[in-house]
Amino acid sequence: MNLRSSLVLVALLLPLLAGRPPVAAQQPDGVTVRDVQQRDTDGDGQPDVTIIDCSFATERDRVLVYDLGNDMQAASDWRSATDFTNDAWVFDAGADGTAELIIRFSTNDQQQIAELFDDRTSDGMVEYTASPSFAIRESLFATVQVRAVDGWWEQAEWVNYNLDISTDGPVRTMFSWSDYIQILSNHNGTPDFTIQVRDPDRDGRPDYQWVDIAEGLALSSSDNVVRTSLMVNPADDEPPVRGAIFWPYLGSDSSYTKDYGISPPPISIDWERAVINHVGEFVGSRFNDAAWFVYSLERITPAELTSANFEAPFGFYDLARDDDGFPELQVRVEVTEPYFFEGFPHWTQVVRYSWDQHNTQNWDYKLDLVGSHEVASTVALPFADATMVPYADLPAWVTGREWGLINFAATEQPYWTSEGIYEDLVPVLATRSQYVTGQINRLPASDYSTIPAGM
């Protein structure tokens, strides 16, 4: 199945959605502007600096916008006085004269470029000089770089989500952040991660997000860390961003993953520490009734056909066809390579299949399944192909096969998580391995002693 085609298709279990209108660009509701002043620093009669008295992190903050393109307009409205082209935006949380973040905007061959500089010396500020000319002294290298073909807005009406992003240094860019923290301290101008966000129909709603670890990052082939992740919204219904601070992708105080029904700005700043917390989800991995993602330990590249492993895929489905944003079916497939189970030379699938029987936002039942099945289907992902079960086929693929280990669970009290029913009914991996490989033919009763009350 081709992902580029599936983005405009609706799976059998998804609602029959009408075409959704484009999302109009929102006002930056993460900031309150109180006053705008301008200065002419070189005496040519044109403003060179716009000072915005505002509140985005404390009760009193300040943003200084330096003109780097000799095109700043005289105006009392920040929207007319400034732009995100050939300007440097200096964010001063607390208005104490120190910078906590600097964004340098530029253009190159029809591309708009934003370079984000945060504190790299652990002194709580980003060093720069404004005279005789503007210069960033903190580092030669941006911590985050964002590139947009055709600008930051589509037709000046809605936000552009066709972006190429790179990060350099300790910035969270994947869900499994703790796996990388020790190897991301080197801030050297070489990207550690690349992020590609795409909105093929240009309606202001991103459709998919691809995150890839740099090939040269210091990882052993035996390190069990996610190297490629992909988030997809097949219904094309990502909520509009709320809480932006001037630039539509910039915010603070958000988590890496989205929650139900909201889209915080994905680039989140810790203003107290003057660091970029994360480049989070443009496309939600969970928290929606039509979504799927892949977290693959094997790096997926265009150079070769890759068998995606670990969570590949993890899908959520609108079984009730009510389009309420809460899934009624969740299917997680954990794909393990040959010999993951000792002495078992085959690919193995471990499935968590949870559903909300009565559409009450409560997971009622779950199947835990373990088996070994041939997966021959190739899914054309945005930037490479991978061997995996297509999202649209996954529920039927699971229910239409025999499984070597089956456990059924029913909840007896309200239960809800973003990923179905978590409790593993066979938590002892060694025992599960022996059962799957045929070394034992009965699971010991003690393996079920950890089942919690109410299940």
Tab-separated table of C-alpha atoms in Angstrom:
chain	number	residue	atom	x	y	z
A	1	MET	CA	0.000	0.000	0.000
A	2	ASN	CA	1.272	3.469	-0.878
A	3	LEU	CA	1.210	5.947	2.003
A	4	ARG	CA	1.025	8.877	-0.348
A	5	SER	CA	-2.208	7.422	-1.696
A	6	SER	CA	-3.492	6.262	1.671
A	7	LEU	CA	-3.386	9.800	3.005
A	8	VAL	CA	-6.456	10.549	0.898
A	9	LEU	CA	-8.156	7.248	1.568
A	10	VAL	CA	-10.180	6.276	4.596
A	11	ALA	CA	-9.714	2.847	6.081
A	12	LEU	CA	-12.738	0.596	6.464
A	13	LEU	CA	-12.878	1.250	10.170
A	14	LEU	CA	-12.538	5.031	9.871
A	15	PRO	CA	-15.448	7.483	9.597
A	16	LEU	CA	-16.564	8.625	6.180
A	17	LEU	CA	-15.249	12.135	6.593
A	18	ALA	CA	-16.258	15.026	4.438
A	19	GLY	CA	-13.534	17.263	3.078
A	20	ARG	CA	-12.218	19.466	5.854
A	21	PRO	CA	-11.660	23.161	5.199
A	22	PRO	CA	-8.157	24.588	5.433
A	23	VAL	CA	-7.120	25.889	8.833
A	24	ALA	CA	-6.835	29.662	8.894
A	25	ALA	CA	-3.681	31.072	10.453
A	26	GLN	CA	-4.293	31.810	14.119
A	27	GLN	CA	-3.265	34.919	15.968
A	28	PRO	CA	-0.276	34.221	18.255
A	29	ASP	CA	-2.347	33.664	21.386
A	30	GLY	CA	0.667	32.626	23.468
A	31	VAL	CA	1.728	36.254	23.873
A	32	THR	CA	0.149	39.511	25.035
A	33	VAL	CA	1.510	42.653	23.365
A	34	ARG	CA	1.380	45.898	25.361
A	35	ASP	CA	3.472	48.388	23.436
A	36	VAL	CA	5.642	48.694	20.333
A	37	GLN	CA	8.501	51.168	19.955
A	38	GLN	CA	11.124	51.598	17.238
A	39	ARG	CA	14.645	52.994	17.023
A	40	ASP	CA	16.742	54.380	14.201
A	41	THR	CA	20.258	53.430	15.251
A	42	ASP	CA	22.161	54.585	12.157
A	43	GLY	CA	20.415	57.903	11.505
A	44	ASP	CA	19.116	57.063	8.037
A	45	GLY	CA	15.531	57.903	8.899
A	46	GLN	CA	14.396	54.263	8.873
A	47	PRO	CA	13.839	52.053	11.927
A	48	ASP	CA	16.479	49.421	12.606
A	49	VAL	CA	15.093	47.896	15.813
A	50	THR	CA	11.533	47.191	16.929
A	51	ILE	CA	11.009	46.762	20.686
A	52	ILE	CA	7.904	44.810	21.645
A	53	ASP	CA	6.805	45.145	25.285
A	54	CYS	CA	4.867	41.960	25.890
A	55	SER	CA	4.225	38.932	28.069
A	56	PHE	CA	5.055	35.404	26.921
A	57	ALA	CA	6.932	33.880	29.893
A	58	THR	CA	6.476	36.325	32.794
A	59	GLU	CA	4.282	39.326	33.526
A	60	ARG	CA	6.755	41.561	31.738
A	61	ASP	CA	8.887	40.398	28.834
A	62	ARG	CA	10.471	42.036	25.842
A	63	VAL	CA	11.291	41.092	22.279
A	64	LEU	CA	13.801	43.056	20.236
A	65	VAL	CA	13.630	42.596	16.484
A	66	TYR	CA	16.769	43.657	14.615
A	67	ASP	CA	16.521	44.475	10.928
A	68	LEU	CA	19.056	42.389	8.992
A	69	GLY	CA	17.699	43.150	5.516
A	70	ASN	CA	17.386	46.946	5.549
A	71	ASP	CA	13.647	46.662	4.988
A	72	MET	CA	12.028	47.329	8.381
A	73	GLN	CA	8.878	49.409	8.136
A	74	ALA	CA	7.919	52.274	10.443
A	75	ALA	CA	4.754	51.133	12.227
A	76	SER	CA	3.132	50.922	15.648
A	77	ASP	CA	1.742	47.422	15.021
A	78	TRP	CA	4.321	44.640	15.359
A	79	ARG	CA	2.761	42.777	12.426
A	80	SER	CA	3.526	45.676	10.104
A	81	ALA	CA	6.839	46.637	11.679
A	82	THR	CA	8.410	43.180	11.673
A	83	ASP	CA	8.414	39.936	9.759
A	84	PHE	CA	10.114	36.555	9.777
A	85	THR	CA	12.412	37.327	6.846
A	86	ASN	CA	15.912	38.767	7.257
A	87	ASP	CA	15.325	39.777	10.873
A	88	ALA	CA	16.761	38.602	14.191
A	89	TRP	CA	14.264	38.114	17.014
A	90	VAL	CA	15.750	38.359	20.497
A	91	PHE	CA	13.479	37.020	23.259
A	92	ASP	CA	14.150	38.574	26.670
A	93	ALA	CA	12.049	36.758	29.280
A	94	GLY	CA	11.678	39.034	32.292
A	95	ALA	CA	12.842	42.112	30.351
A	96	ASP	CA	16.127	42.105	32.263
A	97	GLY	CA	18.409	42.779	29.321
A	98	THR	CA	19.464	39.176	28.678
A	99	ALA	CA	18.402	36.963	25.805
A	100	GLU	CA	16.907	33.533	26.442
A	101	LEU	CA	16.403	32.717	22.762
A	102	ILE	CA	17.457	34.231	19.448
A	103	ILE	CA	15.894	33.332	16.108
A	104	ARG	CA	17.734	34.510	13.021
A	105	PHE	CA	15.548	34.529	9.931
A	106	SER	CA	16.967	34.519	6.410
A	107	THR	CA	16.183	33.410	2.862
A	108	ASN	CA	17.997	31.175	0.404
A	109	ASP	CA	16.778	30.100	-3.039
A	110	GLN	CA	13.057	30.438	-2.322
A	111	GLN	CA	13.482	28.904	1.121
A	112	GLN	CA	12.713	30.660	4.365
A	113	ILE	CA	15.214	29.699	7.060
A	114	ALA	CA	14.943	30.045	10.831
A	115	GLU	CA	18.000	29.374	12.998
A	116	LEU	CA	17.282	29.020	16.707
A	117	PHE	CA	20.082	29.716	19.194
A	118	ASP	CA	19.734	28.829	22.874
A	119	ASP	CA	22.125	28.717	25.844
A	120	ARG	CA	25.077	26.427	25.087
A	121	THR	CA	27.342	27.582	27.957
A	122	SER	CA	25.004	26.928	30.920
A	123	ASP	CA	24.915	30.557	32.062
A	124	GLY	CA	21.181	31.016	31.453
A	125	MET	CA	21.505	33.393	28.519
A	126	VAL	CA	22.277	33.610	24.805
A	127	GLU	CA	25.174	35.962	24.195
A	128	TYR	CA	24.980	38.482	21.347
A	129	THR	CA	26.053	41.999	20.407
A	130	ALA	CA	23.893	44.623	18.721
A	131	SER	CA	26.525	47.242	17.877
A	132	PRO	CA	28.134	48.097	15.558
A	133	SER	CA	26.257	45.273	13.845
A	134	PHE	CA	24.123	42.429	15.104
A	135	ALA	CA	26.062	39.246	15.857
A	136	ILE	CA	25.352	36.070	17.824
A	137	ARG	CA	28.285	35.201	20.100
A	138	GLU	CA	26.833	32.191	21.897
A	139	SER	CA	27.733	29.665	19.230
A	140	LEU	CA	28.663	29.422	15.594
A	141	PHE	CA	25.953	26.811	15.170
A	142	ALA	CA	22.203	26.942	15.584
A	143	THR	CA	20.658	24.386	17.923
A	144	VAL	CA	17.602	24.036	15.683
A	145	GLN	CA	17.232	24.984	12.043
A	146	VAL	CA	13.880	25.110	10.237
A	147	ARG	CA	13.547	25.451	6.467
A	148	ALA	CA	10.303	26.135	4.608
A	149	VAL	CA	9.903	26.233	0.860
A	150	ASP	CA	7.430	28.960	-0.125
A	151	GLY	CA	7.494	30.695	3.266
A	152	TRP	CA	5.928	30.198	6.679
A	153	TRP	CA	2.355	30.615	5.443
A	154	GLU	CA	0.416	29.151	2.552
A	155	GLN	CA	-0.977	32.015	0.462
A	156	ALA	CA	-0.707	34.226	3.586
A	157	GLU	CA	-3.787	32.450	4.948
A	158	TRP	CA	-2.721	29.331	6.814
A	159	VAL	CA	0.446	27.927	8.310
A	160	ASN	CA	2.857	26.053	6.060
A	161	TYR	CA	3.626	22.540	7.293
A	162	ASN	CA	6.089	21.548	4.600
A	163	LEU	CA	9.195	21.863	6.726
A	164	ASP	CA	12.700	20.431	6.934
A	165	ILE	CA	14.168	20.644	10.432
A	166	SER	CA	17.502	19.653	11.917
A	167	THR	CA	18.708	19.643	15.521
A	168	ASP	CA	22.246	19.834	16.863
A	169	GLY	CA	22.747	19.101	20.544
A	170	PRO	CA	20.596	17.993	23.497
A	171	VAL	CA	17.151	18.734	22.096
A	172	ARG	CA	14.437	16.139	22.424
A	173	THR	CA	13.240	15.132	18.985
A	174	MET	CA	11.921	11.614	19.605
A	175	PHE	CA	9.600	9.995	22.104
A	176	SER	CA	12.362	7.820	23.574
A	177	TRP	CA	14.451	10.798	24.664
A	178	SER	CA	16.355	9.132	27.511
A	179	ASP	CA	18.082	6.780	25.057
A	180	TYR	CA	20.010	9.648	23.466
A	181	ILE	CA	20.728	12.193	26.193
A	182	GLN	CA	24.269	10.933	26.804
A	183	ILE	CA	25.343	11.191	23.169
A	184	LEU	CA	23.802	14.541	22.223
A	185	SER	CA	26.033	16.844	24.254
A	186	ASN	CA	28.288	17.517	21.265
A	187	HIS	CA	27.130	20.778	19.661
A	188	ASN	CA	29.327	20.924	16.568
A	189	GLY	CA	27.288	22.089	13.591
A	190	THR	CA	26.496	18.563	12.411
A	191	PRO	CA	22.815	17.584	12.686
A	192	ASP	CA	21.963	14.828	15.153
A	193	PHE	CA	18.373	14.427	13.963
A	194	THR	CA	16.399	15.474	10.919
A	195	ILE	CA	12.651	16.050	10.967
A	196	GLN	CA	10.523	16.287	7.860
A	197	VAL	CA	6.953	17.535	8.165
A	198	ARG	CA	4.639	17.396	5.179
A	199	ASP	CA	1.209	18.728	4.282
A	200	PRO	CA	0.731	17.469	0.707
A	201	ASP	CA	-2.646	19.139	0.152
A	202	ARG	CA	-1.434	22.407	1.758
A	203	ASP	CA	-4.530	22.891	3.898
A	204	GLY	CA	-2.727	24.006	7.055
A	205	ARG	CA	-3.055	20.564	8.647
A	206	PRO	CA	0.152	18.467	8.676
A	207	ASP	CA	-0.337	14.905	7.443
A	208	TYR	CA	2.866	13.178	8.483
A	209	GLN	CA	6.139	13.701	10.327
A	210	TRP	CA	9.334	11.722	9.739
A	211	VAL	CA	12.131	11.798	12.340
A	212	ASP	CA	15.472	10.223	11.536
A	213	ILE	CA	18.612	9.845	13.596
A	214	ALA	CA	21.842	10.952	11.931
A	215	GLU	CA	23.673	8.051	10.354
A	216	GLY	CA	26.951	9.060	11.966
A	217	LEU	CA	25.625	9.432	15.504
A	218	ALA	CA	27.659	7.363	17.950
A	219	LEU	CA	25.397	4.344	18.345
A	220	SER	CA	26.344	0.704	18.416
A	221	SER	CA	24.419	-1.627	16.123
A	222	SER	CA	23.362	-3.480	19.264
A	223	ASP	CA	21.868	-0.389	20.930
A	224	ASN	CA	18.121	-0.883	21.231
A	225	VAL	CA	17.152	2.694	20.439
A	226	VAL	CA	14.649	4.081	17.980
A	227	ARG	CA	16.434	5.321	14.874
A	228	THR	CA	13.436	6.247	12.717
A	229	SER	CA	9.979	7.364	13.753
A	230	LEU	CA	6.974	8.260	11.643
A	231	MET	CA	3.662	9.811	12.704
A	232	VAL	CA	0.719	9.821	10.290
A	233	ASN	CA	-2.767	11.326	10.417
A	234	PRO	CA	-4.767	9.535	7.686
A	235	ALA	CA	-7.893	11.604	8.393
A	236	ASP	CA	-6.032	14.916	7.889
A	237	ASP	CA	-7.681	16.458	10.959
A	238	GLU	CA	-4.848	17.793	13.129
A	239	PRO	CA	-6.229	20.538	15.398
A	240	PRO	CA	-4.940	24.069	14.752
A	241	VAL	CA	-2.024	25.268	16.855
A	242	ARG	CA	-2.858	27.264	19.978
A	243	GLY	CA	-0.429	29.139	22.202
A	244	ALA	CA	2.082	30.348	19.596
A	245	ILE	CA	4.548	33.068	20.566
A	246	PHE	CA	4.692	35.319	17.480
A	247	TRP	CA	6.162	32.693	15.115
A	248	PRO	CA	3.527	29.961	14.510
A	249	TYR	CA	5.723	27.024	15.614
A	250	LEU	CA	7.153	28.588	18.807
A	251	GLY	CA	5.737	27.998	22.281
A	252	SER	CA	6.492	26.896	25.819
A	253	ASP	CA	5.225	24.679	28.634
A	254	SER	CA	4.102	21.833	26.396
A	255	SER	CA	4.822	18.127	26.372
A	256	TYR	CA	6.549	16.331	23.512
A	257	THR	CA	3.371	14.455	22.536
A	258	LYS	CA	0.073	16.107	21.760
A	259	ASP	CA	-3.012	15.528	23.882
A	260	TYR	CA	-6.568	14.937	22.698
A	261	GLY	CA	-7.987	17.773	20.614
A	262	ILE	CA	-5.073	20.202	20.942
A	263	SER	CA	-1.943	21.199	19.059
A	264	PRO	CA	0.550	23.164	21.149
A	265	PRO	CA	3.394	24.838	19.258
A	266	PRO	CA	5.852	21.997	18.603
A	267	ILE	CA	9.058	23.959	19.355
A	268	SER	CA	8.992	24.391	23.127
A	269	ILE	CA	11.284	26.701	25.114
A	270	ASP	CA	12.306	26.530	28.769
A	271	TRP	CA	12.601	30.260	29.437
A	272	GLU	CA	14.103	29.881	32.907
A	273	ARG	CA	16.999	27.793	31.595
A	274	ALA	CA	17.163	29.529	28.201
A	275	VAL	CA	17.154	26.221	26.324
A	276	ILE	CA	15.030	24.559	23.680
A	277	ASN	CA	13.185	21.726	25.391
A	278	HIS	CA	12.062	19.825	22.350
A	279	VAL	CA	10.901	19.826	18.795
A	280	GLY	CA	7.727	17.896	19.432
A	281	GLU	CA	4.848	16.479	17.473
A	282	PHE	CA	3.522	18.414	14.514
A	283	VAL	CA	1.466	15.278	13.832
A	284	GLY	CA	0.114	13.488	16.876
A	285	SER	CA	1.275	9.918	17.356
A	286	ARG	CA	-1.530	9.118	19.797
A	287	PHE	CA	-4.481	11.035	21.231
A	288	ASN	CA	-6.631	10.810	18.116
A	289	ASP	CA	-9.152	8.393	16.667
A	290	ALA	CA	-7.370	8.175	13.328
A	291	ALA	CA	-3.611	7.990	13.737
A	292	TRP	CA	-0.687	5.629	13.472
A	293	PHE	CA	3.002	5.691	14.073
A	294	VAL	CA	6.166	3.653	13.651
A	295	TYR	CA	9.068	3.587	16.101
A	296	SER	CA	11.710	1.477	14.388
A	297	LEU	CA	14.977	0.338	15.964
A	298	GLU	CA	16.203	-0.374	12.453
A	299	ARG	CA	16.949	2.844	10.601
A	300	ILE	CA	14.656	3.091	7.579
A	301	THR	CA	16.533	4.454	4.575
A	302	PRO	CA	15.843	4.832	0.845
A	303	ALA	CA	18.979	2.808	0.118
A	304	GLU	CA	17.370	-0.535	0.920
A	305	LEU	CA	14.076	-2.162	1.806
A	306	THR	CA	13.919	-2.239	5.592
A	307	SER	CA	11.881	-4.494	7.856
A	308	ALA	CA	10.587	-2.017	10.413
A	309	ASN	CA	10.884	-3.400	13.922
A	310	PHE	CA	9.761	-2.564	17.455
A	311	GLU	CA	6.433	-0.670	17.178
A	312	ALA	CA	5.536	-1.113	13.527
A	313	PRO	CA	2.816	-0.056	13.250
A	314	PHE	CA	0.907	1.252	16.272
A	315	GLY	CA	-2.585	2.221	15.127
A	316	PHE	CA	-5.710	3.927	16.449
A	317	TYR	CA	-9.129	3.596	14.831
A	318	ASP	CA	-12.507	5.323	14.937
A	319	LEU	CA	-14.478	2.099	15.243
A	320	ALA	CA	-17.707	3.968	16.139
A	321	ARG	CA	-17.345	6.367	13.201
A	322	ASP	CA	-18.282	9.269	15.454
A	323	ASP	CA	-15.217	11.447	14.751
A	324	ASP	CA	-14.979	12.490	18.407
A	325	GLY	CA	-11.197	12.333	18.576
A	326	PHE	CA	-11.130	9.313	20.919
A	327	PRO	CA	-10.348	5.903	19.403
A	328	GLU	CA	-12.456	2.828	20.048
A	329	LEU	CA	-9.762	0.450	18.808
A	330	GLN	CA	-6.029	0.360	19.435
A	331	VAL	CA	-3.644	-2.124	17.813
A	332	ARG	CA	0.020	-2.221	18.753
A	333	VAL	CA	2.361	-4.590	16.947
A	334	GLU	CA	5.773	-5.087	18.500
A	335	VAL	CA	7.922	-6.679	15.832
A	336	THR	CA	10.999	-8.567	17.020
A	337	GLU	CA	13.822	-9.887	14.884
A	338	PRO	CA	14.864	-13.535	14.559
A	339	TYR	CA	16.470	-14.933	17.712
A	340	PHE	CA	14.947	-12.222	19.899
A	341	PHE	CA	13.344	-15.214	21.586
A	342	GLU	CA	16.314	-17.420	22.333
A	343	GLY	CA	16.680	-20.253	19.832
A	344	PHE	CA	13.768	-19.044	17.687
A	345	PRO	CA	15.030	-18.102	14.192
A	346	HIS	CA	11.883	-16.284	13.023
A	347	TRP	CA	10.360	-12.835	13.089
A	348	THR	CA	7.856	-12.542	15.922
A	349	GLN	CA	4.880	-10.257	16.506
A	350	VAL	CA	3.644	-9.326	19.977
A	351	VAL	CA	0.235	-7.655	19.692
A	352	ARG	CA	-1.814	-5.544	22.081
A	353	TYR	CA	-5.378	-5.267	20.765
A	354	SER	CA	-7.651	-3.119	22.971
A	355	TRP	CA	-11.149	-1.895	22.268
A	356	ASP	CA	-13.892	0.265	23.741
A	357	GLN	CA	-16.966	-1.905	23.319
A	358	HIS	CA	-19.600	0.679	24.300
A	359	ASN	CA	-18.000	3.915	23.067
A	360	THR	CA	-17.764	5.383	26.564
A	361	GLN	CA	-14.082	6.360	26.455
A	362	ASN	CA	-13.245	3.277	28.469
A	363	TRP	CA	-11.090	0.381	27.344
A	364	ASP	CA	-13.267	-2.675	27.996
A	365	TYR	CA	-11.291	-5.591	26.575
A	366	LYS	CA	-7.853	-6.556	25.384
A	367	LEU	CA	-6.179	-9.415	23.580
A	368	ASP	CA	-2.493	-10.132	24.120
A	369	LEU	CA	-1.213	-12.143	21.172
A	370	VAL	CA	2.184	-13.614	20.340
A	371	GLY	CA	2.991	-15.368	17.094
A	372	SER	CA	5.273	-15.641	14.116
A	373	HIS	CA	3.841	-14.632	10.758
A	374	GLU	CA	5.344	-13.823	7.403
A	375	VAL	CA	4.897	-10.157	6.472
A	376	ALA	CA	5.336	-9.708	2.743
A	377	SER	CA	3.639	-6.341	2.267
A	378	THR	CA	5.736	-3.312	1.424
A	379	VAL	CA	4.472	0.069	2.565
A	380	ALA	CA	5.655	3.099	0.597
A	381	LEU	CA	6.478	5.481	3.416
A	382	PRO	CA	7.121	9.160	2.653
A	383	PHE	CA	10.873	8.913	2.126
A	384	ALA	CA	11.556	5.180	1.959
A	385	ASP	CA	9.850	1.789	1.727
A	386	ALA	CA	9.493	-0.634	4.614
A	387	THR	CA	8.222	-4.155	5.129
A	388	MET	CA	5.305	-3.976	7.556
A	389	VAL	CA	1.548	-4.482	7.775
A	390	PRO	CA	-0.324	-1.469	6.331
A	391	TYR	CA	-2.290	0.541	8.885
A	392	ALA	CA	-5.586	0.141	7.031
A	393	ASP	CA	-5.185	-3.656	6.943
A	394	LEU	CA	-3.895	-4.118	10.475
A	395	PRO	CA	-7.105	-4.953	12.427
A	396	ALA	CA	-8.170	-7.600	9.905
A	397	TRP	CA	-4.607	-8.898	9.659
A	398	VAL	CA	-4.568	-9.511	13.418
A	399	THR	CA	-8.023	-11.056	13.730
A	400	GLY	CA	-7.590	-13.248	10.655
A	401	ARG	CA	-4.558	-15.157	11.930
A	402	GLU	CA	-3.805	-17.887	14.416
A	403	TRP	CA	-1.611	-17.013	17.382
A	404	GLY	CA	0.624	-19.182	19.514
A	405	LEU	CA	-0.181	-17.308	22.711
A	406	ILE	CA	-3.533	-15.652	23.412
A	407	ASN	CA	-4.598	-13.873	26.581
A	408	PHE	CA	-7.920	-12.104	27.039
A	409	ALA	CA	-8.482	-9.340	29.596
A	410	ALA	CA	-11.631	-7.491	30.628
A	411	THR	CA	-11.710	-4.383	32.790
A	412	GLU	CA	-14.175	-4.283	35.664
A	413	GLN	CA	-13.821	-0.585	36.410
A	414	PRO	CA	-13.253	2.564	34.331
A	415	TYR	CA	-9.942	2.356	32.518
A	416	TRP	CA	-8.394	4.705	29.976
A	417	THR	CA	-4.892	5.360	28.667
A	418	SER	CA	-3.610	6.752	25.399
A	419	GLU	CA	-2.296	3.314	24.359
A	420	GLY	CA	-4.967	0.801	25.322
A	421	ILE	CA	-4.803	-1.623	28.252
A	422	TYR	CA	-1.199	-1.704	29.406
A	423	GLU	CA	-1.133	-4.572	31.883
A	424	ASP	CA	0.862	-7.437	30.426
A	425	LEU	CA	-0.840	-10.677	31.399
A	426	VAL	CA	2.378	-12.604	30.810
A	427	PRO	CA	4.944	-10.148	32.149
A	428	VAL	CA	7.835	-12.605	32.543
A	429	LEU	CA	9.740	-12.382	29.257
A	430	ALA	CA	11.752	-15.542	29.891
A	431	THR	CA	8.602	-17.606	30.409
A	432	ARG	CA	6.946	-16.107	27.357
A	433	SER	CA	10.037	-16.890	25.309
A	434	GLN	CA	10.031	-20.516	26.423
A	435	TYR	CA	6.349	-20.887	25.582
A	436	VAL	CA	6.617	-19.304	22.131
A	437	THR	CA	9.635	-21.428	21.203
A	438	GLY	CA	7.967	-24.633	22.398
A	439	GLN	CA	10.278	-25.295	25.342
A	440	ILE	CA	7.256	-25.440	27.651
A	441	ASN	CA	3.621	-26.139	26.808
A	442	ARG	CA	1.950	-24.529	29.815
A	443	LEU	CA	2.460	-21.161	31.430
A	444	PRO	CA	2.933	-21.362	35.202
A	445	ALA	CA	0.105	-19.925	37.280
A	446	SER	CA	2.579	-17.657	39.047
A	447	ASP	CA	2.980	-15.655	35.855
A	448	TYR	CA	-0.571	-14.390	36.296
A	449	SER	CA	-0.119	-13.298	39.898
A	450	THR	CA	0.523	-9.681	38.939
A	451	ILE	CA	-2.853	-9.057	37.307
A	452	PRO	CA	-4.235	-6.017	39.182
A	453	ALA	CA	-7.575	-5.809	40.912
A	454	GLY	CA	-10.389	-4.677	38.659
A	455	MET	CA	-9.195	-6.706	35.663
